[in-house]
Amino acid sequence: MELTLTEAQYNLVYNSFSFVIASMGAALLFFLLVRSRVAPQHRMAITLSTLVVAIALYHYLRIFGSWEDAFSYAGGDYVQDGKPFNEGYRYVDWLLTVPLLLAELVVVLKLTKGKTRSLIARLTIAAIAMIALGYPGEIAAADSSARTVWGVLSTIPFLYILYVLFVELGKSLERQSGSVKKLVDGLRYIILATWGIYPIAYMLPSLIDDEANAEVARQVMYSIGDVLAKPLFGLLVLGIALAKSREDGYVEPGGQANGAASDDASELLEA
């Protein structure tokens, strides 16, 4: 696909990638710094959050570089006459980070070992299937039937993930305390809202006649979705881990009781 973008269109995508890089970098540093404020038995979830934003940071640096290499500035416009923009970086990122995102939610709940293994295995398989089935459609022509077919196939494991999160995982919430139950319940709806951005972005090339506008909108929406689904999701998982640490009576080495830490986090998330 050879595109010609106005300077404003090109810079909108360029700046959205830059924003994601900054968000992932800041989240990576933050999760590393606050990890000690969580009780040791709940730190695995924070470790997974850290891995998610670290992987995304790396891939967005590659996406950013690929976007620059794909265009040259000529006559006031940006012309895609360089190396092809590599959409595969995004899908490799999702292939790694989406299973980790789902795993961190399951891990932080501290369910029985059997239930934890079962949920992680099923959610991981569904996540990999969703992304693997979506990629052929992503690189297909906007007006081709292949794009629709692969999109529909990718939606099937997506709906299964939502089923597990809202039905099966919902049953396990009865074992959680009131504060944790409220956080997890809210987190499931945030997953639904944020993940809903991706199929909309996927469909934009088929819905918008202007090829340049469709590509810009798609890249910007994917970027917004990744910020919401990774750093924001990680902050909410951190809130759950802090609440469970408070319930366990954990006191951070060197001083502050975790109850205060959890209250601080809750105020941050509510804001």
mmCIF file of C-alpha atoms in Angstrom:
data_model
loop_
_atom_site.group_PDB
_atom_site.id
_atom_site.type_symbol
_atom_site.label_atom_id
_atom_site.label_comp_id
_atom_site.label_asym_id
_atom_site.label_seq_id
_atom_site.Cartn_x
_atom_site.Cartn_y
_atom_site.Cartn_z
ATOM 1 C CA MET A 1 0.000 0.000 0.000
ATOM 2 C CA GLU A 2 1.442 3.356 -1.091
ATOM 3 C CA LEU A 3 0.043 6.314 0.780
ATOM 4 C CA THR A 4 0.409 10.048 0.496
ATOM 5 C CA LEU A 5 -0.248 11.820 3.791
ATOM 6 C CA THR A 6 -0.461 15.494 4.593
ATOM 7 C CA GLU A 7 2.001 16.803 7.121
ATOM 8 C CA ALA A 8 -0.770 16.937 9.742
ATOM 9 C CA GLN A 9 -1.795 13.317 9.087
ATOM 10 C CA TYR A 10 1.745 12.009 9.252
ATOM 11 C CA ASN A 11 2.541 13.942 12.426
ATOM 12 C CA LEU A 12 -0.651 12.781 14.130
ATOM 13 C CA VAL A 13 0.452 9.152 13.807
ATOM 14 C CA TYR A 14 4.075 10.044 14.569
ATOM 15 C CA ASN A 15 3.085 11.857 17.755
ATOM 16 C CA SER A 16 0.679 9.117 18.829
ATOM 17 C CA PHE A 17 3.528 6.592 18.622
ATOM 18 C CA SER A 18 5.720 8.978 20.618
ATOM 19 C CA PHE A 19 2.993 9.279 23.266
ATOM 20 C CA VAL A 20 2.749 5.501 23.583
ATOM 21 C CA ILE A 21 6.531 5.189 23.967
ATOM 22 C CA ALA A 22 6.502 7.782 26.750
ATOM 23 C CA SER A 23 3.541 6.086 28.458
ATOM 24 C CA MET A 24 5.137 2.634 28.353
ATOM 25 C CA GLY A 25 8.473 3.982 29.582
ATOM 26 C CA ALA A 26 6.868 5.854 32.473
ATOM 27 C CA ALA A 27 4.766 2.816 33.420
ATOM 28 C CA LEU A 28 7.837 0.571 33.323
ATOM 29 C CA LEU A 29 9.713 2.837 35.727
ATOM 30 C CA PHE A 30 6.678 3.232 37.986
ATOM 31 C CA PHE A 31 5.985 -0.502 38.297
ATOM 32 C CA LEU A 32 9.636 -1.160 39.112
ATOM 33 C CA LEU A 33 9.613 1.501 41.830
ATOM 34 C CA VAL A 34 6.354 0.436 43.530
ATOM 35 C CA ARG A 35 6.904 -3.319 43.414
ATOM 36 C CA SER A 36 8.309 -3.390 46.961
ATOM 37 C CA ARG A 37 5.107 -1.818 48.318
ATOM 38 C CA VAL A 38 3.242 -5.024 47.458
ATOM 39 C CA ALA A 39 3.403 -8.144 49.629
ATOM 40 C CA PRO A 40 5.812 -10.771 48.186
ATOM 41 C CA GLN A 41 3.009 -13.248 47.490
ATOM 42 C CA HIS A 42 1.296 -10.700 45.210
ATOM 43 C CA ARG A 43 4.334 -9.379 43.358
ATOM 44 C CA MET A 44 4.091 -11.789 40.427
ATOM 45 C CA ALA A 45 1.176 -9.770 39.031
ATOM 46 C CA ILE A 46 3.261 -6.580 39.188
ATOM 47 C CA THR A 47 6.161 -8.401 37.544
ATOM 48 C CA LEU A 48 3.835 -9.397 34.694
ATOM 49 C CA SER A 49 2.648 -5.778 34.363
ATOM 50 C CA THR A 50 6.269 -4.675 34.155
ATOM 51 C CA LEU A 51 6.986 -7.241 31.443
ATOM 52 C CA VAL A 52 3.942 -6.131 29.456
ATOM 53 C CA VAL A 53 4.953 -2.466 29.284
ATOM 54 C CA ALA A 54 8.609 -3.357 28.674
ATOM 55 C CA ILE A 55 7.671 -5.538 25.681
ATOM 56 C CA ALA A 56 5.321 -2.848 24.378
ATOM 57 C CA LEU A 57 8.003 -0.166 24.797
ATOM 58 C CA TYR A 58 10.429 -2.189 22.671
ATOM 59 C CA HIS A 59 7.900 -2.866 19.938
ATOM 60 C CA TYR A 60 6.699 0.731 19.767
ATOM 61 C CA LEU A 61 10.273 1.862 19.302
ATOM 62 C CA ARG A 62 10.399 -0.510 16.320
ATOM 63 C CA ILE A 63 6.985 0.680 15.071
ATOM 64 C CA PHE A 64 8.106 4.298 15.417
ATOM 65 C CA GLY A 65 11.266 3.613 13.422
ATOM 66 C CA SER A 66 9.364 1.670 10.747
ATOM 67 C CA TRP A 67 6.911 4.560 10.309
ATOM 68 C CA GLU A 68 9.799 7.000 9.813
ATOM 69 C CA ASP A 69 11.536 4.713 7.318
ATOM 70 C CA ALA A 70 8.376 4.180 5.272
ATOM 71 C CA PHE A 71 7.852 7.848 4.310
ATOM 72 C CA SER A 72 9.803 10.668 2.751
ATOM 73 C CA TYR A 73 8.873 14.349 2.741
ATOM 74 C CA ALA A 74 8.292 15.801 -0.710
ATOM 75 C CA GLY A 75 6.377 18.844 -1.873
ATOM 76 C CA GLY A 76 4.675 19.423 1.464
ATOM 77 C CA ASP A 77 3.401 15.842 1.803
ATOM 78 C CA TYR A 78 4.745 12.572 3.182
ATOM 79 C CA VAL A 79 4.953 9.883 0.523
ATOM 80 C CA GLN A 80 5.219 6.204 1.406
ATOM 81 C CA ASP A 81 8.069 5.355 -0.935
ATOM 82 C CA GLY A 82 10.566 3.808 1.486
ATOM 83 C CA LYS A 83 10.583 0.475 3.239
ATOM 84 C CA PRO A 84 7.089 -1.023 3.751
ATOM 85 C CA PHE A 85 5.607 -0.141 7.138
ATOM 86 C CA ASN A 86 5.859 -3.288 9.244
ATOM 87 C CA GLU A 87 2.448 -3.985 10.792
ATOM 88 C CA GLY A 88 3.854 -7.255 12.107
ATOM 89 C CA TYR A 89 5.579 -5.504 15.027
ATOM 90 C CA ARG A 90 2.173 -4.704 16.507
ATOM 91 C CA TYR A 91 0.889 -8.251 16.191
ATOM 92 C CA VAL A 92 4.056 -9.762 17.659
ATOM 93 C CA ASP A 93 3.633 -7.362 20.571
ATOM 94 C CA TRP A 94 0.028 -8.442 21.095
ATOM 95 C CA LEU A 95 0.982 -12.103 20.771
ATOM 96 C CA LEU A 96 3.261 -11.663 23.800
ATOM 97 C CA THR A 97 1.454 -9.051 25.878
ATOM 98 C CA VAL A 98 -2.209 -10.075 25.667
ATOM 99 C CA PRO A 99 -1.664 -13.503 27.318
ATOM 100 C CA LEU A 100 0.450 -11.766 29.982
ATOM 101 C CA LEU A 101 -2.285 -9.184 30.591
ATOM 102 C CA LEU A 102 -4.836 -11.913 31.163
ATOM 103 C CA ALA A 103 -2.423 -13.909 33.308
ATOM 104 C CA GLU A 104 -1.721 -10.977 35.623
ATOM 105 C CA LEU A 105 -5.431 -10.588 36.321
ATOM 106 C CA VAL A 106 -5.769 -14.274 37.204
ATOM 107 C CA VAL A 107 -2.546 -14.369 39.241
ATOM 108 C CA VAL A 108 -3.416 -11.355 41.391
ATOM 109 C CA LEU A 109 -6.660 -13.023 42.554
ATOM 110 C CA LYS A 110 -4.750 -15.886 44.224
ATOM 111 C CA LEU A 111 -7.242 -18.588 43.286
ATOM 112 C CA THR A 112 -6.550 -22.265 43.864
ATOM 113 C CA LYS A 113 -3.601 -23.629 41.881
ATOM 114 C CA GLY A 114 -5.821 -25.821 39.736
ATOM 115 C CA LYS A 115 -8.211 -22.983 38.907
ATOM 116 C CA THR A 116 -5.331 -20.600 38.186
ATOM 117 C CA ARG A 117 -3.635 -23.051 35.810
ATOM 118 C CA SER A 118 -6.895 -23.812 34.034
ATOM 119 C CA LEU A 119 -7.851 -20.170 33.521
ATOM 120 C CA ILE A 120 -4.387 -19.111 32.371
ATOM 121 C CA ALA A 121 -4.126 -22.016 29.921
ATOM 122 C CA ARG A 122 -7.525 -21.412 28.361
ATOM 123 C CA LEU A 123 -7.157 -17.638 28.199
ATOM 124 C CA THR A 124 -3.663 -17.918 26.705
ATOM 125 C CA ILE A 125 -4.810 -20.290 23.959
ATOM 126 C CA ALA A 126 -7.784 -18.064 23.154
ATOM 127 C CA ALA A 127 -5.627 -14.919 23.100
ATOM 128 C CA ILE A 128 -3.066 -16.473 20.749
ATOM 129 C CA ALA A 129 -5.847 -17.726 18.456
ATOM 130 C CA MET A 130 -7.500 -14.287 18.420
ATOM 131 C CA ILE A 131 -4.299 -12.508 17.390
ATOM 132 C CA ALA A 132 -3.077 -15.157 14.951
ATOM 133 C CA LEU A 133 -6.435 -15.162 13.158
ATOM 134 C CA GLY A 134 -6.591 -11.375 13.046
ATOM 135 C CA TYR A 135 -3.229 -10.813 11.358
ATOM 136 C CA PRO A 136 -4.071 -12.239 7.889
ATOM 137 C CA GLY A 137 -7.100 -9.964 7.790
ATOM 138 C CA GLU A 138 -5.072 -6.962 8.925
ATOM 139 C CA ILE A 139 -2.701 -7.211 5.979
ATOM 140 C CA ALA A 140 -5.447 -8.068 3.460
ATOM 141 C CA ALA A 141 -6.894 -5.449 1.137
ATOM 142 C CA ALA A 142 -9.538 -3.236 2.745
ATOM 143 C CA ASP A 143 -12.225 -4.247 0.240
ATOM 144 C CA SER A 144 -11.422 -7.974 0.225
ATOM 145 C CA SER A 145 -13.638 -10.714 1.637
ATOM 146 C CA ALA A 146 -10.539 -12.172 3.329
ATOM 147 C CA ARG A 147 -10.419 -9.228 5.711
ATOM 148 C CA THR A 148 -14.001 -9.863 6.790
ATOM 149 C CA VAL A 149 -13.592 -13.626 7.089
ATOM 150 C CA TRP A 150 -10.439 -13.424 9.207
ATOM 151 C CA GLY A 151 -11.996 -10.679 11.316
ATOM 152 C CA VAL A 152 -15.014 -12.865 12.084
ATOM 153 C CA LEU A 153 -12.799 -15.846 12.914
ATOM 154 C CA SER A 154 -10.710 -13.670 15.234
ATOM 155 C CA THR A 155 -13.865 -12.511 17.009
ATOM 156 C CA ILE A 156 -14.755 -16.049 18.136
ATOM 157 C CA PRO A 157 -11.855 -16.454 20.630
ATOM 158 C CA PHE A 158 -12.370 -12.802 21.625
ATOM 159 C CA LEU A 159 -15.935 -13.589 22.683
ATOM 160 C CA TYR A 160 -14.718 -16.700 24.497
ATOM 161 C CA ILE A 161 -12.254 -14.573 26.509
ATOM 162 C CA LEU A 162 -15.076 -12.247 27.493
ATOM 163 C CA TYR A 163 -17.177 -15.248 28.508
ATOM 164 C CA VAL A 164 -14.410 -16.544 30.784
ATOM 165 C CA LEU A 165 -13.836 -13.105 32.323
ATOM 166 C CA PHE A 166 -17.489 -12.322 32.962
ATOM 167 C CA VAL A 167 -18.959 -15.735 33.722
ATOM 168 C CA GLU A 168 -16.309 -18.125 35.000
ATOM 169 C CA LEU A 169 -14.048 -15.550 36.622
ATOM 170 C CA GLY A 170 -17.121 -13.798 37.976
ATOM 171 C CA LYS A 171 -18.027 -16.913 39.975
ATOM 172 C CA SER A 172 -14.644 -16.843 41.716
ATOM 173 C CA LEU A 173 -15.198 -13.286 42.935
ATOM 174 C CA GLU A 174 -17.463 -14.528 45.720
ATOM 175 C CA ARG A 175 -14.290 -15.586 47.561
ATOM 176 C CA GLN A 176 -12.815 -12.080 47.391
ATOM 177 C CA SER A 177 -13.259 -9.265 49.888
ATOM 178 C CA GLY A 178 -15.585 -6.385 49.105
ATOM 179 C CA SER A 179 -12.864 -3.944 48.059
ATOM 180 C CA VAL A 180 -11.073 -6.465 45.845
ATOM 181 C CA LYS A 181 -14.352 -7.667 44.327
ATOM 182 C CA LYS A 182 -15.231 -4.078 43.394
ATOM 183 C CA LEU A 183 -11.840 -3.492 41.767
ATOM 184 C CA VAL A 184 -11.907 -6.747 39.789
ATOM 185 C CA ASP A 185 -15.483 -6.200 38.674
ATOM 186 C CA GLY A 186 -14.568 -2.736 37.419
ATOM 187 C CA LEU A 187 -11.473 -4.112 35.732
ATOM 188 C CA ARG A 188 -13.515 -6.594 33.701
ATOM 189 C CA TYR A 189 -15.644 -3.770 32.305
ATOM 190 C CA ILE A 190 -12.542 -1.735 31.549
ATOM 191 C CA ILE A 191 -11.229 -4.703 29.545
ATOM 192 C CA LEU A 192 -14.480 -4.768 27.591
ATOM 193 C CA ALA A 193 -14.358 -1.012 26.913
ATOM 194 C CA THR A 194 -10.665 -0.804 26.023
ATOM 195 C CA TRP A 195 -10.535 -4.000 23.986
ATOM 196 C CA GLY A 196 -13.573 -2.777 22.083
ATOM 197 C CA ILE A 197 -11.314 -0.169 20.480
ATOM 198 C CA TYR A 198 -9.333 -2.814 18.584
ATOM 199 C CA PRO A 199 -12.105 -4.343 16.426
ATOM 200 C CA ILE A 200 -13.333 -0.839 15.581
ATOM 201 C CA ALA A 201 -9.821 0.163 14.475
ATOM 202 C CA TYR A 202 -9.546 -3.091 12.509
ATOM 203 C CA MET A 203 -12.711 -2.285 10.552
ATOM 204 C CA LEU A 204 -11.838 1.326 9.714
ATOM 205 C CA PRO A 205 -10.122 0.592 6.342
ATOM 206 C CA SER A 206 -13.381 -1.039 5.234
ATOM 207 C CA LEU A 207 -15.550 1.770 6.597
ATOM 208 C CA ILE A 208 -13.611 4.885 5.511
ATOM 209 C CA ASP A 209 -13.326 5.485 1.774
ATOM 210 C CA ASP A 210 -10.281 7.741 1.983
ATOM 211 C CA GLU A 211 -7.289 5.421 2.331
ATOM 212 C CA ALA A 212 -5.055 7.971 4.044
ATOM 213 C CA ASN A 213 -7.672 8.955 6.636
ATOM 214 C CA ALA A 214 -8.441 5.293 7.326
ATOM 215 C CA GLU A 215 -4.782 4.449 7.938
ATOM 216 C CA VAL A 216 -4.230 7.439 10.222
ATOM 217 C CA ALA A 217 -7.377 6.709 12.235
ATOM 218 C CA ARG A 218 -6.454 3.021 12.545
ATOM 219 C CA GLN A 219 -2.937 3.672 13.809
ATOM 220 C CA VAL A 220 -4.082 6.339 16.289
ATOM 221 C CA MET A 221 -6.875 4.145 17.647
ATOM 222 C CA TYR A 222 -4.547 1.175 18.072
ATOM 223 C CA SER A 223 -2.147 3.446 19.968
ATOM 224 C CA ILE A 224 -4.893 4.701 22.285
ATOM 225 C CA GLY A 225 -6.065 1.141 22.870
ATOM 226 C CA ASP A 226 -2.574 -0.005 23.817
ATOM 227 C CA VAL A 227 -2.130 2.780 26.385
ATOM 228 C CA LEU A 228 -5.478 1.965 27.989
ATOM 229 C CA ALA A 229 -4.993 -1.815 27.864
ATOM 230 C CA LYS A 230 -1.438 -1.885 29.263
ATOM 231 C CA PRO A 231 -0.342 0.956 31.606
ATOM 232 C CA LEU A 232 -3.895 1.676 32.799
ATOM 233 C CA PHE A 233 -4.687 -2.018 33.182
ATOM 234 C CA GLY A 234 -1.439 -2.467 35.119
ATOM 235 C CA LEU A 235 -2.374 0.364 37.486
ATOM 236 C CA LEU A 236 -5.675 -1.316 38.265
ATOM 237 C CA VAL A 237 -3.964 -4.666 38.863
ATOM 238 C CA LEU A 238 -1.568 -2.819 41.176
ATOM 239 C CA GLY A 239 -4.564 -1.465 43.084
ATOM 240 C CA ILE A 240 -5.860 -5.022 43.570
ATOM 241 C CA ALA A 241 -2.424 -6.235 44.709
ATOM 242 C CA LEU A 242 -2.139 -3.379 47.199
ATOM 243 C CA ALA A 243 -5.636 -4.052 48.562
ATOM 244 C CA LYS A 244 -4.838 -7.740 49.055
ATOM 245 C CA SER A 245 -1.503 -6.820 50.658
ATOM 246 C CA ARG A 246 -3.345 -4.586 53.107
ATOM 247 C CA GLU A 247 -5.705 -7.432 53.968
ATOM 248 C CA ASP A 248 -2.678 -9.648 54.639
ATOM 249 C CA GLY A 249 -1.276 -7.033 57.043
ATOM 250 C CA TYR A 250 1.841 -6.426 54.943
ATOM 251 C CA VAL A 251 4.154 -3.631 56.093
ATOM 252 C CA GLU A 252 6.684 -2.308 53.608
ATOM 253 C CA PRO A 253 10.303 -2.758 54.798
ATOM 254 C CA GLY A 254 11.464 0.513 56.251
ATOM 255 C CA GLY A 255 8.222 1.798 57.296
ATOM 256 C CA GLN A 256 4.820 2.611 55.873
ATOM 257 C CA ALA A 257 2.013 0.207 56.552
ATOM 258 C CA ASN A 258 0.507 -1.098 53.380
ATOM 259 C CA GLY A 259 -2.905 0.122 54.366
ATOM 260 C CA ALA A 260 -1.696 3.664 53.752
ATOM 261 C CA ALA A 261 -0.058 2.608 50.500
ATOM 262 C CA SER A 262 -3.272 0.982 49.334
ATOM 263 C CA ASP A 263 -5.282 4.080 50.255
ATOM 264 C CA ASP A 264 -2.852 6.197 48.210
ATOM 265 C CA ALA A 265 -3.256 3.885 45.229
ATOM 266 C CA SER A 266 -7.034 3.849 45.565
ATOM 267 C CA GLU A 267 -7.116 7.668 45.546
ATOM 268 C CA LEU A 268 -4.905 7.678 42.447
ATOM 269 C CA LEU A 269 -7.127 5.192 40.597
ATOM 270 C CA GLU A 270 -10.326 6.949 41.580
ATOM 271 C CA ALA A 271 -8.900 10.243 40.351
#
